[in-house]
């Protein structure tokens, strides 16, 4: 199906959610990239998600009247738009592909994550969440998934290896809702990201941006 949501945040961050209902062949005709670009992805479902994310990214840039020329990935796998002075982030889960771009061209400007809301996430939070974050989740499946998404989106935005989720990605709250993340790297430098959330049916989207 076509794009189901196409939105912006403060005219700086633009994002698109695509619900994957097409076959691989149907998606390939929607992007200029040929199937050889995806041959290295052996898992069929992962390959379908990847192609869908490219189609969503092309559709998002088309809506901004920007020509999509493909993406490259840096040494840790962070996507970078070819010949476009914007940063981007990609996520997929189940039958959704989520893409986001930012007018801020810094490589650490935007991260996104899409996750199905699941109660089981709360059982795993102790591995990645601070006591304050676990207290916020309070065994609630939506809040627990929100914390999980925050960690993933912030990590993607920061774009560096060897960041420990629990001790270095810290959620800050306002009026008992997460609104900001501070990431400390090994040099004690701090990166601050604003947070934005959307819920679509049983799926949660999170955006971390500066």
mmCIF file of C-alpha atoms in Angstrom:
data_model
loop_
_atom_site.group_PDB
_atom_site.id
_atom_site.type_symbol
_atom_site.label_atom_id
_atom_site.label_comp_id
_atom_site.label_asym_id
_atom_site.label_seq_id
_atom_site.Cartn_x
_atom_site.Cartn_y
_atom_site.Cartn_z
ATOM 1 C CA UNK A 1 0.000 0.000 0.000
ATOM 2 C CA UNK A 2 1.115 3.644 -0.289
ATOM 3 C CA UNK A 3 2.508 5.745 2.530
ATOM 4 C CA UNK A 4 0.105 5.647 5.481
ATOM 5 C CA UNK A 5 1.586 8.556 7.439
ATOM 6 C CA UNK A 6 3.773 11.410 6.245
ATOM 7 C CA UNK A 7 4.463 14.110 8.861
ATOM 8 C CA UNK A 8 6.960 16.688 10.022
ATOM 9 C CA UNK A 9 8.227 17.879 13.397
ATOM 10 C CA UNK A 10 8.798 21.642 13.652
ATOM 11 C CA UNK A 11 9.493 21.852 9.900
ATOM 12 C CA UNK A 12 12.925 20.383 10.597
ATOM 13 C CA UNK A 13 12.342 16.654 10.908
ATOM 14 C CA UNK A 14 10.233 14.810 8.339
ATOM 15 C CA UNK A 15 9.145 11.213 8.577
ATOM 16 C CA UNK A 16 7.186 8.561 6.762
ATOM 17 C CA UNK A 17 5.637 5.272 7.881
ATOM 18 C CA UNK A 18 5.015 2.579 5.277
ATOM 19 C CA UNK A 19 2.864 -0.485 5.917
ATOM 20 C CA UNK A 20 4.372 -3.407 4.045
ATOM 21 C CA UNK A 21 1.699 -5.320 2.169
ATOM 22 C CA UNK A 22 3.451 -5.687 -1.193
ATOM 23 C CA UNK A 23 5.632 -8.469 -2.501
ATOM 24 C CA UNK A 24 9.325 -7.919 -3.049
ATOM 25 C CA UNK A 25 8.732 -7.607 -6.794
ATOM 26 C CA UNK A 26 5.980 -5.014 -6.323
ATOM 27 C CA UNK A 27 8.210 -2.905 -4.092
ATOM 28 C CA UNK A 28 11.197 -3.074 -6.420
ATOM 29 C CA UNK A 29 9.301 -1.303 -9.201
ATOM 30 C CA UNK A 30 8.695 1.633 -6.845
ATOM 31 C CA UNK A 31 12.399 2.380 -6.408
ATOM 32 C CA UNK A 32 15.103 2.958 -9.004
ATOM 33 C CA UNK A 33 17.370 0.444 -7.254
ATOM 34 C CA UNK A 34 17.495 -3.011 -8.839
ATOM 35 C CA UNK A 35 17.337 -6.332 -7.055
ATOM 36 C CA UNK A 36 21.121 -6.762 -7.119
ATOM 37 C CA UNK A 37 21.336 -3.955 -4.539
ATOM 38 C CA UNK A 38 19.657 -6.254 -2.021
ATOM 39 C CA UNK A 39 21.081 -9.666 -2.947
ATOM 40 C CA UNK A 40 23.421 -9.643 0.061
ATOM 41 C CA UNK A 41 20.398 -9.812 2.412
ATOM 42 C CA UNK A 42 19.670 -13.530 2.581
ATOM 43 C CA UNK A 43 16.678 -13.472 4.941
ATOM 44 C CA UNK A 44 13.606 -12.854 2.772
ATOM 45 C CA UNK A 45 11.638 -10.887 5.368
ATOM 46 C CA UNK A 46 14.628 -8.689 6.216
ATOM 47 C CA UNK A 47 15.150 -8.059 2.514
ATOM 48 C CA UNK A 48 11.487 -7.117 2.078
ATOM 49 C CA UNK A 49 11.724 -4.678 5.014
ATOM 50 C CA UNK A 50 14.893 -3.136 3.586
ATOM 51 C CA UNK A 51 13.386 -2.601 0.149
ATOM 52 C CA UNK A 52 10.253 -1.110 1.739
ATOM 53 C CA UNK A 53 12.370 1.333 3.728
ATOM 54 C CA UNK A 54 14.048 2.522 0.516
ATOM 55 C CA UNK A 55 10.663 2.995 -1.135
ATOM 56 C CA UNK A 56 9.449 4.937 1.907
ATOM 57 C CA UNK A 57 12.580 7.097 1.877
ATOM 58 C CA UNK A 58 12.158 7.846 -1.819
ATOM 59 C CA UNK A 59 8.500 8.728 -1.234
ATOM 60 C CA UNK A 60 9.392 11.023 1.654
ATOM 61 C CA UNK A 61 12.039 12.871 -0.364
ATOM 62 C CA UNK A 62 9.675 13.091 -3.343
ATOM 63 C CA UNK A 63 7.167 14.848 -1.067
ATOM 64 C CA UNK A 64 9.909 17.360 -0.201
ATOM 65 C CA UNK A 65 10.762 17.780 -3.901
ATOM 66 C CA UNK A 66 14.203 16.274 -3.344
ATOM 67 C CA UNK A 67 15.601 13.662 -5.715
ATOM 68 C CA UNK A 68 16.457 10.383 -4.023
ATOM 69 C CA UNK A 69 19.763 8.968 -5.288
ATOM 70 C CA UNK A 70 20.142 6.148 -2.805
ATOM 71 C CA UNK A 71 22.013 5.762 0.461
ATOM 72 C CA UNK A 72 25.453 4.752 1.623
ATOM 73 C CA UNK A 73 26.285 3.309 5.034
ATOM 74 C CA UNK A 74 29.194 4.377 7.190
ATOM 75 C CA UNK A 75 31.554 2.025 9.004
ATOM 76 C CA UNK A 76 28.993 1.202 11.700
ATOM 77 C CA UNK A 77 26.033 0.900 9.341
ATOM 78 C CA UNK A 78 24.468 4.352 9.801
ATOM 79 C CA UNK A 79 22.682 5.398 6.579
ATOM 80 C CA UNK A 80 23.666 8.554 4.729
ATOM 81 C CA UNK A 81 21.762 10.083 1.826
ATOM 82 C CA UNK A 82 23.718 10.436 -1.413
ATOM 83 C CA UNK A 83 24.065 14.060 -2.597
ATOM 84 C CA UNK A 84 21.434 15.375 -0.178
ATOM 85 C CA UNK A 85 22.451 17.715 2.646
ATOM 86 C CA UNK A 86 20.181 16.064 5.192
ATOM 87 C CA UNK A 87 20.698 13.330 7.776
ATOM 88 C CA UNK A 88 18.476 10.261 7.861
ATOM 89 C CA UNK A 89 17.466 7.264 9.952
ATOM 90 C CA UNK A 90 15.707 4.002 9.101
ATOM 91 C CA UNK A 91 13.852 1.437 11.207
ATOM 92 C CA UNK A 92 11.580 -1.513 10.522
ATOM 93 C CA UNK A 93 9.509 -3.881 12.616
ATOM 94 C CA UNK A 94 7.160 -6.654 11.516
ATOM 95 C CA UNK A 95 5.198 -5.157 8.606
ATOM 96 C CA UNK A 96 6.205 -1.501 9.024
ATOM 97 C CA UNK A 97 9.088 0.535 7.635
ATOM 98 C CA UNK A 98 9.839 3.909 9.236
ATOM 99 C CA UNK A 99 12.161 6.550 7.800
ATOM 100 C CA UNK A 100 13.060 10.035 9.020
ATOM 101 C CA UNK A 101 15.185 12.871 7.642
ATOM 102 C CA UNK A 102 16.426 16.069 9.255
ATOM 103 C CA UNK A 103 17.414 19.390 7.723
ATOM 104 C CA UNK A 104 20.288 19.308 10.188
ATOM 105 C CA UNK A 105 23.019 17.696 8.087
ATOM 106 C CA UNK A 106 25.119 16.618 11.077
ATOM 107 C CA UNK A 107 25.458 12.842 11.063
ATOM 108 C CA UNK A 108 24.146 12.642 14.648
ATOM 109 C CA UNK A 109 21.016 14.734 14.052
ATOM 110 C CA UNK A 110 18.230 12.148 13.857
ATOM 111 C CA UNK A 111 17.354 8.629 14.966
ATOM 112 C CA UNK A 112 14.056 6.750 14.719
ATOM 113 C CA UNK A 113 12.663 3.458 15.956
ATOM 114 C CA UNK A 114 9.458 1.517 15.368
ATOM 115 C CA UNK A 115 8.382 -1.288 17.697
ATOM 116 C CA UNK A 116 5.288 -3.390 18.213
ATOM 117 C CA UNK A 117 3.880 -2.684 21.689
ATOM 118 C CA UNK A 118 4.522 -5.788 23.774
ATOM 119 C CA UNK A 119 4.192 -6.625 27.463
ATOM 120 C CA UNK A 120 7.285 -8.854 27.291
ATOM 121 C CA UNK A 121 9.497 -5.786 26.811
ATOM 122 C CA UNK A 122 9.028 -4.903 30.481
ATOM 123 C CA UNK A 123 10.713 -8.173 31.449
ATOM 124 C CA UNK A 124 13.805 -7.116 29.507
ATOM 125 C CA UNK A 125 14.037 -3.481 30.595
ATOM 126 C CA UNK A 126 16.352 -4.182 33.525
ATOM 127 C CA UNK A 127 19.103 -4.884 30.990
ATOM 128 C CA UNK A 128 18.987 -1.440 29.388
ATOM 129 C CA UNK A 129 17.020 0.943 31.634
ATOM 130 C CA UNK A 130 17.824 3.028 34.696
ATOM 131 C CA UNK A 131 15.756 2.785 37.864
ATOM 132 C CA UNK A 132 13.925 5.993 36.909
ATOM 133 C CA UNK A 133 13.102 4.610 33.471
ATOM 134 C CA UNK A 134 11.825 1.328 34.929
ATOM 135 C CA UNK A 135 9.739 3.262 37.460
ATOM 136 C CA UNK A 136 8.211 5.269 34.615
ATOM 137 C CA UNK A 137 7.363 2.093 32.698
ATOM 138 C CA UNK A 138 5.647 0.674 35.804
ATOM 139 C CA UNK A 139 5.027 -2.665 34.032
ATOM 140 C CA UNK A 140 2.806 -0.863 31.486
ATOM 141 C CA UNK A 141 3.315 -2.293 28.002
ATOM 142 C CA UNK A 142 3.034 1.058 26.199
ATOM 143 C CA UNK A 143 5.379 2.863 28.596
ATOM 144 C CA UNK A 144 7.830 -0.032 28.588
ATOM 145 C CA UNK A 145 7.894 -0.059 24.793
ATOM 146 C CA UNK A 146 8.392 3.706 24.869
ATOM 147 C CA UNK A 147 11.565 3.336 26.960
ATOM 148 C CA UNK A 148 12.811 0.613 24.630
ATOM 149 C CA UNK A 149 12.188 2.839 21.588
ATOM 150 C CA UNK A 150 13.947 5.772 23.253
ATOM 151 C CA UNK A 151 17.112 3.739 23.729
ATOM 152 C CA UNK A 152 17.092 2.453 20.159
ATOM 153 C CA UNK A 153 16.278 5.776 18.474
ATOM 154 C CA UNK A 154 18.849 7.665 20.559
ATOM 155 C CA UNK A 155 21.550 5.104 19.821
ATOM 156 C CA UNK A 156 20.837 5.391 16.098
ATOM 157 C CA UNK A 157 20.967 9.174 16.278
ATOM 158 C CA UNK A 158 24.268 9.193 18.160
ATOM 159 C CA UNK A 159 25.764 6.795 15.646
ATOM 160 C CA UNK A 160 28.792 5.572 17.563
ATOM 161 C CA UNK A 161 29.773 2.125 18.786
ATOM 162 C CA UNK A 162 30.395 1.024 22.360
ATOM 163 C CA UNK A 163 27.621 3.049 23.989
ATOM 164 C CA UNK A 164 26.061 1.328 26.992
ATOM 165 C CA UNK A 165 22.288 1.762 27.020
ATOM 166 C CA UNK A 166 21.768 1.757 30.772
ATOM 167 C CA UNK A 167 24.605 4.029 31.928
ATOM 168 C CA UNK A 168 25.142 6.329 28.940
ATOM 169 C CA UNK A 169 21.694 6.867 27.381
ATOM 170 C CA UNK A 170 19.661 8.615 30.075
ATOM 171 C CA UNK A 171 16.028 9.662 29.674
ATOM 172 C CA UNK A 172 14.908 12.939 31.245
ATOM 173 C CA UNK A 173 11.267 13.482 32.140
ATOM 174 C CA UNK A 174 8.945 16.486 32.158
ATOM 175 C CA UNK A 175 5.510 16.209 33.786
ATOM 176 C CA UNK A 176 6.200 12.475 34.157
ATOM 177 C CA UNK A 177 6.665 12.001 30.426
ATOM 178 C CA UNK A 178 9.987 11.408 28.614
ATOM 179 C CA UNK A 179 10.915 14.505 26.653
ATOM 180 C CA UNK A 180 14.695 14.468 26.321
ATOM 181 C CA UNK A 181 17.699 12.136 26.256
ATOM 182 C CA UNK A 182 21.263 12.878 27.290
ATOM 183 C CA UNK A 183 24.023 10.639 25.926
ATOM 184 C CA UNK A 184 27.464 10.722 27.507
ATOM 185 C CA UNK A 185 30.334 9.319 25.475
ATOM 186 C CA UNK A 186 33.577 7.952 26.895
ATOM 187 C CA UNK A 187 35.074 11.455 26.910
ATOM 188 C CA UNK A 188 32.170 12.686 29.070
ATOM 189 C CA UNK A 189 30.926 14.840 26.180
ATOM 190 C CA UNK A 190 27.141 15.153 26.156
ATOM 191 C CA UNK A 191 24.690 14.988 23.282
ATOM 192 C CA UNK A 192 21.129 16.112 23.920
ATOM 193 C CA UNK A 193 18.134 14.880 21.910
ATOM 194 C CA UNK A 194 14.503 15.930 21.965
ATOM 195 C CA UNK A 195 11.925 13.145 21.806
ATOM 196 C CA UNK A 196 8.708 12.756 19.850
ATOM 197 C CA UNK A 197 6.315 9.781 19.839
ATOM 198 C CA UNK A 198 3.462 8.502 17.701
ATOM 199 C CA UNK A 199 1.288 5.438 18.175
ATOM 200 C CA UNK A 200 -0.258 3.678 15.179
ATOM 201 C CA UNK A 201 -2.579 0.836 16.167
ATOM 202 C CA UNK A 202 -0.397 -1.522 18.231
ATOM 203 C CA UNK A 203 2.880 0.016 17.067
ATOM 204 C CA UNK A 204 4.956 2.784 18.659
ATOM 205 C CA UNK A 205 7.215 5.229 16.823
ATOM 206 C CA UNK A 206 9.961 7.263 18.478
ATOM 207 C CA UNK A 207 12.119 10.071 17.104
ATOM 208 C CA UNK A 208 15.267 11.436 18.762
ATOM 209 C CA UNK A 209 16.544 14.630 17.169
ATOM 210 C CA UNK A 210 18.600 17.745 17.835
#
